[in-house]
Amino acid sequence: MKKNKCKEDMAISQVYYPVQITRLEDIICDHEELFSLPCIVVVSEGVALCPVNDKEFKLSRGSVLLLDNAKSFLITVESKLRGIVIQYRTYGHEKPSILHHVKPILNCSYRIINLALELQKASRNTSIGNPFHFQRMFVELLEALYNELDNRKKHDDLWIEKVLDYIDLYFHEELTRDQVAEIAQVSPEHFSRTFHKHTGYTFSAYLTLLRIRKSQQRLLQHMPKLDLLAQEVGYSEGTYFSRKFKQLIGVSPTAYYKKEKRIVALNTNHTACLIALGITPELGVYSPWLESVRQVSPVHKLKGYEHDIASNYQEITAACPDVIINYSGSMEKQFLLSLAPVFELSCRQLSWREQFGLIANIVDRKEVYKSWLQQYDEQIALCNHILDQQHGTRGTAIVWEIGSHTAYCLNSSHGRGSHILYEDLGFSRPDAIITQNIEQTGYLTVDIEEIVHFPADYIFITALPTKDFGKERLLTVLHSEKWQSLMAVQKKQVYFINQYELFYGYDPLSTASQLQKLMEVLTS
């Protein structure tokens, strides 16, 4: 019996041993450095989109991936991420069940980043010294990651999160602290302490703030009667609501509706929409392409495609926004509540035209919007006339972005020129990508070698590998018999555009320039 018990104990225990520690930027350059082993990826710098388990996540400083197989780790085109990749073996179990998390862990502590960086330095130190020092550092990192996961699980279970969701749904009803504490099944006193610690507000102050922010969102669209607006956000009559509004915002609801808004745009597409309407946001995110076509003061810009709000809270606060424009479902929504109302737009459900129109409405530039779209549609009509004469029936088209390891096929909802081809110029999607459910997912990722299995009448390649390894893989494909047999290749209807920065945008300015570039190659 004792012998069997000993075996059971050994099966429960789990031993981790580091096999290889590499800089993340080196992995991006050479994917061959990855083995089929579990790995820990710690991001120390940069921002990039990365597919993880068929979903796309934004990784930035403090992001950690815990993967069962390092080979499954893919980075989007032209990633500038920096960090550490730790590949390891486990003994005691076939899979690393303890260190396993299906989604990236975002905004981890600086301690985890520093431990990973120190571990990478120690791995390069060939001096003998203390033979257990390196192993102790690795175990310390594992313990920090385990504690991070455990703390987050406990945090997710906190009743406070459920309470905030409840308040967000029923803010317009009569809510009291005691009622909500009863829903949370805690005492009113404990509720007050925890609520203030979590939000920085008393329950009453938070409810008032939320109601006023909701009213501001309504006032971005139109000016209803004050009594009606008051009732919509939880107040019985307009005079009391107006007094509360002015106490918090500094002006009356009517004055807020009429004033020229100070706007912060937290992604490059919405910044471009504002610029197309003749407005420079107080603070905006500018892609390199948008910066190249629009000179803007450093005071007004945040670099990158999307920005890490938490680490730039002071910068956003200093802009004194009247409204913040961002994509919907943002994790920072609660974080921004104290600054201004957040005008949320769904990047998946709304086209660039619809997002452009909604933004035009809140900045009172509807006529500019209509004029801009009319000119664009006239240009589309002219382009279609030219294509009718030169190409006749359009046929199928496919758009690829090709990185060092992976090719990305894009659909209309992700822009990248595909929205112009499919929605404006009359091209259709090839059956090969329709069967891959691309109309629901928005994009498809495959190995570079697999692009030969997706034939189309027209092939557009908007981004090419920049690393030698990726270039060699692509050249091998382009010289293959399968590629040469494609009808688009034989008819010389393959277009290597290679302008990733231009084709990244999904906004009026980028779309107009993408249309011009597509017509250049189609009519050359």
PDB file of N, CA and C in Angstrom, residues 264-330:
ATOM      1  N   VAL A 264     -10.805  62.688 -28.322  1.00  0.00           N
ATOM      2  CA  VAL A 264      -9.661  61.768 -28.292  1.00  0.00           C
ATOM      3  C   VAL A 264     -10.064  60.513 -29.058  1.00  0.00           C
ATOM      4  N   ALA A 265      -9.259  60.124 -30.055  1.00  0.00           N
ATOM      5  CA  ALA A 265      -9.513  58.918 -30.854  1.00  0.00           C
ATOM      6  C   ALA A 265      -8.436  57.897 -30.528  1.00  0.00           C
ATOM      7  N   LEU A 266      -8.866  56.718 -30.090  1.00  0.00           N
ATOM      8  CA  LEU A 266      -7.912  55.736 -29.574  1.00  0.00           C
ATOM      9  C   LEU A 266      -7.550  54.640 -30.574  1.00  0.00           C
ATOM     10  N   ASN A 267      -7.797  54.878 -31.853  1.00  0.00           N
ATOM     11  CA  ASN A 267      -7.258  53.996 -32.896  1.00  0.00           C
ATOM     12  C   ASN A 267      -7.114  54.787 -34.184  1.00  0.00           C
ATOM     13  N   THR A 268      -6.261  54.296 -35.056  1.00  0.00           N
ATOM     14  CA  THR A 268      -5.890  55.061 -36.245  1.00  0.00           C
ATOM     15  C   THR A 268      -7.048  55.241 -37.226  1.00  0.00           C
ATOM     16  N   ASN A 269      -7.971  54.277 -37.317  1.00  0.00           N
ATOM     17  CA  ASN A 269      -9.078  54.398 -38.269  1.00  0.00           C
ATOM     18  C   ASN A 269     -10.008  55.546 -37.910  1.00  0.00           C
ATOM     19  N   HIS A 270     -10.280  55.722 -36.623  1.00  0.00           N
ATOM     20  CA  HIS A 270     -11.173  56.804 -36.210  1.00  0.00           C
ATOM     21  C   HIS A 270     -10.464  58.159 -36.264  1.00  0.00           C
ATOM     22  N   THR A 271      -9.159  58.164 -36.049  1.00  0.00           N
ATOM     23  CA  THR A 271      -8.390  59.400 -36.255  1.00  0.00           C
ATOM     24  C   THR A 271      -8.504  59.835 -37.713  1.00  0.00           C
ATOM     25  N   ALA A 272      -8.373  58.878 -38.627  1.00  0.00           N
ATOM     26  CA  ALA A 272      -8.460  59.181 -40.062  1.00  0.00           C
ATOM     27  C   ALA A 272      -9.850  59.679 -40.439  1.00  0.00           C
ATOM     28  N   CYS A 273     -10.897  59.126 -39.827  1.00  0.00           N
ATOM     29  CA  CYS A 273     -12.263  59.599 -40.082  1.00  0.00           C
ATOM     30  C   CYS A 273     -12.397  61.075 -39.716  1.00  0.00           C
ATOM     31  N   LEU A 274     -11.865  61.442 -38.568  1.00  0.00           N
ATOM     32  CA  LEU A 274     -11.942  62.833 -38.124  1.00  0.00           C
ATOM     33  C   LEU A 274     -11.180  63.754 -39.078  1.00  0.00           C
ATOM     34  N   ILE A 275     -10.002  63.323 -39.506  1.00  0.00           N
ATOM     35  CA  ILE A 275      -9.204  64.146 -40.422  1.00  0.00           C
ATOM     36  C   ILE A 275      -9.929  64.329 -41.750  1.00  0.00           C
ATOM     37  N   ALA A 276     -10.585  63.268 -42.237  1.00  0.00           N
ATOM     38  CA  ALA A 276     -11.351  63.372 -43.481  1.00  0.00           C
ATOM     39  C   ALA A 276     -12.490  64.377 -43.341  1.00  0.00           C
ATOM     40  N   LEU A 277     -12.971  64.566 -42.113  1.00  0.00           N
ATOM     41  CA  LEU A 277     -14.049  65.538 -41.839  1.00  0.00           C
ATOM     42  C   LEU A 277     -13.498  66.925 -41.545  1.00  0.00           C
ATOM     43  N   GLY A 278     -12.184  67.081 -41.607  1.00  0.00           N
ATOM     44  CA  GLY A 278     -11.567  68.386 -41.369  1.00  0.00           C
ATOM     45  C   GLY A 278     -11.298  68.692 -39.915  1.00  0.00           C
ATOM     46  N   ILE A 279     -11.208  67.651 -39.079  1.00  0.00           N
ATOM     47  CA  ILE A 279     -11.002  67.840 -37.640  1.00  0.00           C
ATOM     48  C   ILE A 279      -9.730  67.122 -37.202  1.00  0.00           C
ATOM     49  N   THR A 280      -8.893  67.831 -36.459  1.00  0.00           N
ATOM     50  CA  THR A 280      -7.730  67.206 -35.834  1.00  0.00           C
ATOM     51  C   THR A 280      -8.076  66.919 -34.378  1.00  0.00           C
ATOM     52  N   PRO A 281      -8.093  65.653 -33.965  1.00  0.00           N
ATOM     53  CA  PRO A 281      -8.452  65.351 -32.569  1.00  0.00           C
ATOM     54  C   PRO A 281      -7.433  65.928 -31.596  1.00  0.00           C
ATOM     55  N   GLU A 282      -7.895  66.217 -30.379  1.00  0.00           N
ATOM     56  CA  GLU A 282      -6.970  66.700 -29.355  1.00  0.00           C
ATOM     57  C   GLU A 282      -5.854  65.688 -29.131  1.00  0.00           C
ATOM     58  N   LEU A 283      -6.200  64.420 -29.248  1.00  0.00           N
ATOM     59  CA  LEU A 283      -5.233  63.338 -29.120  1.00  0.00           C
ATOM     60  C   LEU A 283      -5.734  62.207 -30.014  1.00  0.00           C
ATOM     61  N   GLY A 284      -4.853  61.678 -30.853  1.00  0.00           N
ATOM     62  CA  GLY A 284      -5.260  60.620 -31.767  1.00  0.00           C
ATOM     63  C   GLY A 284      -4.137  59.628 -31.995  1.00  0.00           C
ATOM     64  N   VAL A 285      -4.511  58.447 -32.464  1.00  0.00           N
ATOM     65  CA  VAL A 285      -3.534  57.427 -32.820  1.00  0.00           C
ATOM     66  C   VAL A 285      -3.294  57.516 -34.317  1.00  0.00           C
ATOM     67  N   TYR A 286      -2.018  57.593 -34.702  1.00  0.00           N
ATOM     68  CA  TYR A 286      -1.642  57.755 -36.107  1.00  0.00           C
ATOM     69  C   TYR A 286      -0.767  56.590 -36.547  1.00  0.00           C
ATOM     70  N   SER A 287      -1.168  55.915 -37.614  1.00  0.00           N
ATOM     71  CA  SER A 287      -0.294  54.907 -38.213  1.00  0.00           C
ATOM     72  C   SER A 287       0.827  55.626 -38.955  1.00  0.00           C
ATOM     73  N   PRO A 288       1.924  54.934 -39.265  1.00  0.00           N
ATOM     74  CA  PRO A 288       2.999  55.578 -40.035  1.00  0.00           C
ATOM     75  C   PRO A 288       2.504  56.153 -41.356  1.00  0.00           C
ATOM     76  N   TRP A 289       1.569  55.437 -42.033  1.00  0.00           N
ATOM     77  CA  TRP A 289       1.052  55.964 -43.304  1.00  0.00           C
ATOM     78  C   TRP A 289       0.263  57.236 -43.078  1.00  0.00           C
ATOM     79  N   LEU A 290      -0.581  57.259 -42.055  1.00  0.00           N
ATOM     80  CA  LEU A 290      -1.385  58.442 -41.782  1.00  0.00           C
ATOM     81  C   LEU A 290      -0.496  59.623 -41.410  1.00  0.00           C
ATOM     82  N   GLU A 291       0.578  59.365 -40.685  1.00  0.00           N
ATOM     83  CA  GLU A 291       1.531  60.433 -40.368  1.00  0.00           C
ATOM     84  C   GLU A 291       2.191  60.971 -41.628  1.00  0.00           C
ATOM     85  N   SER A 292       2.432  60.095 -42.599  1.00  0.00           N
ATOM     86  CA  SER A 292       3.119  60.511 -43.828  1.00  0.00           C
ATOM     87  C   SER A 292       2.251  61.416 -44.702  1.00  0.00           C
ATOM     88  N   VAL A 293       0.925  61.289 -44.591  1.00  0.00           N
ATOM     89  CA  VAL A 293       0.038  62.114 -45.414  1.00  0.00           C
ATOM     90  C   VAL A 293      -0.547  63.281 -44.630  1.00  0.00           C
ATOM     91  N   ARG A 294      -0.323  63.283 -43.317  1.00  0.00           N
ATOM     92  CA  ARG A 294      -0.889  64.342 -42.487  1.00  0.00           C
ATOM     93  C   ARG A 294       0.141  64.777 -41.456  1.00  0.00           C
ATOM     94  N   GLN A 295       0.701  65.962 -41.619  1.00  0.00           N
ATOM     95  CA  GLN A 295       1.642  66.486 -40.638  1.00  0.00           C
ATOM     96  C   GLN A 295       0.880  66.837 -39.364  1.00  0.00           C
ATOM     97  N   VAL A 296       1.335  66.292 -38.246  1.00  0.00           N
ATOM     98  CA  VAL A 296       0.622  66.521 -36.992  1.00  0.00           C
ATOM     99  C   VAL A 296       1.623  66.761 -35.871  1.00  0.00           C
ATOM    100  N   SER A 297       1.289  67.660 -34.982  1.00  0.00           N
ATOM    101  CA  SER A 297       2.162  67.971 -33.853  1.00  0.00           C
ATOM    102  C   SER A 297       2.256  66.779 -32.911  1.00  0.00           C
ATOM    103  N   PRO A 298       3.458  66.504 -32.362  1.00  0.00           N
ATOM    104  CA  PRO A 298       3.596  65.407 -31.391  1.00  0.00           C
ATOM    105  C   PRO A 298       2.659  65.544 -30.194  1.00  0.00           C
ATOM    106  N   VAL A 299       2.232  66.782 -29.906  1.00  0.00           N
ATOM    107  CA  VAL A 299       1.329  67.007 -28.777  1.00  0.00           C
ATOM    108  C   VAL A 299      -0.001  66.284 -29.000  1.00  0.00           C
ATOM    109  N   HIS A 300      -0.372  66.086 -30.263  1.00  0.00           N
ATOM    110  CA  HIS A 300      -1.691  65.550 -30.583  1.00  0.00           C
ATOM    111  C   HIS A 300      -1.690  64.069 -30.937  1.00  0.00           C
ATOM    112  N   LYS A 301      -0.560  63.396 -30.836  1.00  0.00           N
ATOM    113  CA  LYS A 301      -0.567  62.021 -31.357  1.00  0.00           C
ATOM    114  C   LYS A 301      -0.048  60.983 -30.366  1.00  0.00           C
ATOM    115  N   LEU A 302      -0.636  59.813 -30.479  1.00  0.00           N
ATOM    116  CA  LEU A 302      -0.173  58.601 -29.821  1.00  0.00           C
ATOM    117  C   LEU A 302       0.235  57.647 -30.932  1.00  0.00           C
ATOM    118  N   LYS A 303       1.430  57.123 -30.864  1.00  0.00           N
ATOM    119  CA  LYS A 303       1.911  56.278 -31.954  1.00  0.00           C
ATOM    120  C   LYS A 303       1.342  54.871 -31.847  1.00  0.00           C
ATOM    121  N   GLY A 304       1.286  54.182 -32.991  1.00  0.00           N
ATOM    122  CA  GLY A 304       0.802  52.802 -33.033  1.00  0.00           C
ATOM    123  C   GLY A 304      -0.578  52.741 -33.636  1.00  0.00           C
ATOM    124  N   TYR A 305      -1.083  51.540 -33.846  1.00  0.00           N
ATOM    125  CA  TYR A 305      -2.390  51.351 -34.455  1.00  0.00           C
ATOM    126  C   TYR A 305      -3.501  51.430 -33.407  1.00  0.00           C
ATOM    127  N   GLU A 306      -3.238  50.926 -32.219  1.00  0.00           N
ATOM    128  CA  GLU A 306      -4.132  51.071 -31.078  1.00  0.00           C
ATOM    129  C   GLU A 306      -3.235  51.368 -29.891  1.00  0.00           C
ATOM    130  N   HIS A 307      -3.768  52.002 -28.862  1.00  0.00           N
ATOM    131  CA  HIS A 307      -2.860  52.449 -27.807  1.00  0.00           C
ATOM    132  C   HIS A 307      -3.176  51.836 -26.458  1.00  0.00           C
ATOM    133  N   ASP A 308      -2.129  51.627 -25.688  1.00  0.00           N
ATOM    134  CA  ASP A 308      -2.252  51.106 -24.333  1.00  0.00           C
ATOM    135  C   ASP A 308      -2.763  52.236 -23.443  1.00  0.00           C
ATOM    136  N   ILE A 309      -4.042  52.179 -23.109  1.00  0.00           N
ATOM    137  CA  ILE A 309      -4.682  53.288 -22.400  1.00  0.00           C
ATOM    138  C   ILE A 309      -4.166  53.414 -20.973  1.00  0.00           C
ATOM    139  N   ALA A 310      -4.015  52.291 -20.291  1.00  0.00           N
ATOM    140  CA  ALA A 310      -3.653  52.336 -18.874  1.00  0.00           C
ATOM    141  C   ALA A 310      -2.349  53.081 -18.643  1.00  0.00           C
ATOM    142  N   SER A 311      -1.337  52.833 -19.486  1.00  0.00           N
ATOM    143  CA  SER A 311      -0.035  53.447 -19.281  1.00  0.00           C
ATOM    144  C   SER A 311       0.010  54.893 -19.777  1.00  0.00           C
ATOM    145  N   ASN A 312      -1.050  55.361 -20.431  1.00  0.00           N
ATOM    146  CA  ASN A 312      -1.084  56.733 -20.941  1.00  0.00           C
ATOM    147  C   ASN A 312      -2.283  57.505 -20.402  1.00  0.00           C
ATOM    148  N   TYR A 313      -2.711  57.088 -19.233  1.00  0.00           N
ATOM    149  CA  TYR A 313      -3.887  57.705 -18.627  1.00  0.00           C
ATOM    150  C   TYR A 313      -3.666  59.209 -18.415  1.00  0.00           C
ATOM    151  N   GLN A 314      -2.493  59.594 -17.945  1.00  0.00           N
ATOM    152  CA  GLN A 314      -2.221  61.013 -17.680  1.00  0.00           C
ATOM    153  C   GLN A 314      -2.260  61.829 -18.970  1.00  0.00           C
ATOM    154  N   GLU A 315      -1.737  61.241 -20.058  1.00  0.00           N
ATOM    155  CA  GLU A 315      -1.736  61.938 -21.342  1.00  0.00           C
ATOM    156  C   GLU A 315      -3.162  62.154 -21.845  1.00  0.00           C
ATOM    157  N   ILE A 316      -3.996  61.137 -21.698  1.00  0.00           N
ATOM    158  CA  ILE A 316      -5.389  61.246 -22.124  1.00  0.00           C
ATOM    159  C   ILE A 316      -6.130  62.237 -21.229  1.00  0.00           C
ATOM    160  N   THR A 317      -5.851  62.203 -19.930  1.00  0.00           N
ATOM    161  CA  THR A 317      -6.472  63.132 -18.984  1.00  0.00           C
ATOM    162  C   THR A 317      -6.114  64.575 -19.331  1.00  0.00           C
ATOM    163  N   ALA A 318      -4.844  64.797 -19.667  1.00  0.00           N
ATOM    164  CA  ALA A 318      -4.378  66.152 -19.989  1.00  0.00           C
ATOM    165  C   ALA A 318      -5.056  66.712 -21.232  1.00  0.00           C
ATOM    166  N   ALA A 319      -5.551  65.839 -22.110  1.00  0.00           N
ATOM    167  CA  ALA A 319      -6.229  66.307 -23.318  1.00  0.00           C
ATOM    168  C   ALA A 319      -7.621  66.872 -23.020  1.00  0.00           C
ATOM    169  N   CYS A 320      -8.118  66.649 -21.789  1.00  0.00           N
ATOM    170  CA  CYS A 320      -9.440  67.150 -21.356  1.00  0.00           C
ATOM    171  C   CYS A 320     -10.531  66.837 -22.379  1.00  0.00           C
ATOM    172  N   PRO A 321     -10.737  65.561 -22.707  1.00  0.00           N
ATOM    173  CA  PRO A 321     -11.696  65.223 -23.765  1.00  0.00           C
ATOM    174  C   PRO A 321     -13.144  65.446 -23.341  1.00  0.00           C
ATOM    175  N   ASP A 322     -13.960  65.868 -24.317  1.00  0.00           N
ATOM    176  CA  ASP A 322     -15.406  65.895 -24.131  1.00  0.00           C
ATOM    177  C   ASP A 322     -16.019  64.572 -24.567  1.00  0.00           C
ATOM    178  N   VAL A 323     -15.294  63.856 -25.414  1.00  0.00           N
ATOM    179  CA  VAL A 323     -15.738  62.537 -25.871  1.00  0.00           C
ATOM    180  C   VAL A 323     -14.514  61.734 -26.298  1.00  0.00           C
ATOM    181  N   ILE A 324     -14.564  60.439 -26.020  1.00  0.00           N
ATOM    182  CA  ILE A 324     -13.502  59.521 -26.423  1.00  0.00           C
ATOM    183  C   ILE A 324     -14.101  58.540 -27.416  1.00  0.00           C
ATOM    184  N   ILE A 325     -13.474  58.389 -28.580  1.00  0.00           N
ATOM    185  CA  ILE A 325     -13.956  57.457 -29.596  1.00  0.00           C
ATOM    186  C   ILE A 325     -13.072  56.216 -29.573  1.00  0.00           C
ATOM    187  N   ASN A 326     -13.710  55.056 -29.478  1.00  0.00           N
ATOM    188  CA  ASN A 326     -12.955  53.804 -29.391  1.00  0.00           C
ATOM    189  C   ASN A 326     -13.815  52.677 -29.937  1.00  0.00           C
ATOM    190  N   TYR A 327     -13.184  51.531 -30.175  1.00  0.00           N
ATOM    191  CA  TYR A 327     -13.951  50.354 -30.581  1.00  0.00           C
ATOM    192  C   TYR A 327     -14.751  49.826 -29.405  1.00  0.00           C
ATOM    193  N   SER A 328     -15.841  49.137 -29.681  1.00  0.00           N
ATOM    194  CA  SER A 328     -16.677  48.594 -28.619  1.00  0.00           C
ATOM    195  C   SER A 328     -16.021  47.373 -28.001  1.00  0.00           C
ATOM    196  N   GLY A 329     -16.455  47.043 -26.787  1.00  0.00           N
ATOM    197  CA  GLY A 329     -15.901  45.880 -26.102  1.00  0.00           C
ATOM    198  C   GLY A 329     -14.532  46.117 -25.516  1.00  0.00           C
ATOM    199  N   SER A 330     -14.114  47.383 -25.418  1.00  0.00           N
ATOM    200  CA  SER A 330     -12.793  47.692 -24.891  1.00  0.00           C
ATOM    201  C   SER A 330     -12.692  47.335 -23.409  1.00  0.00           C
TER     202      SER A 330
END
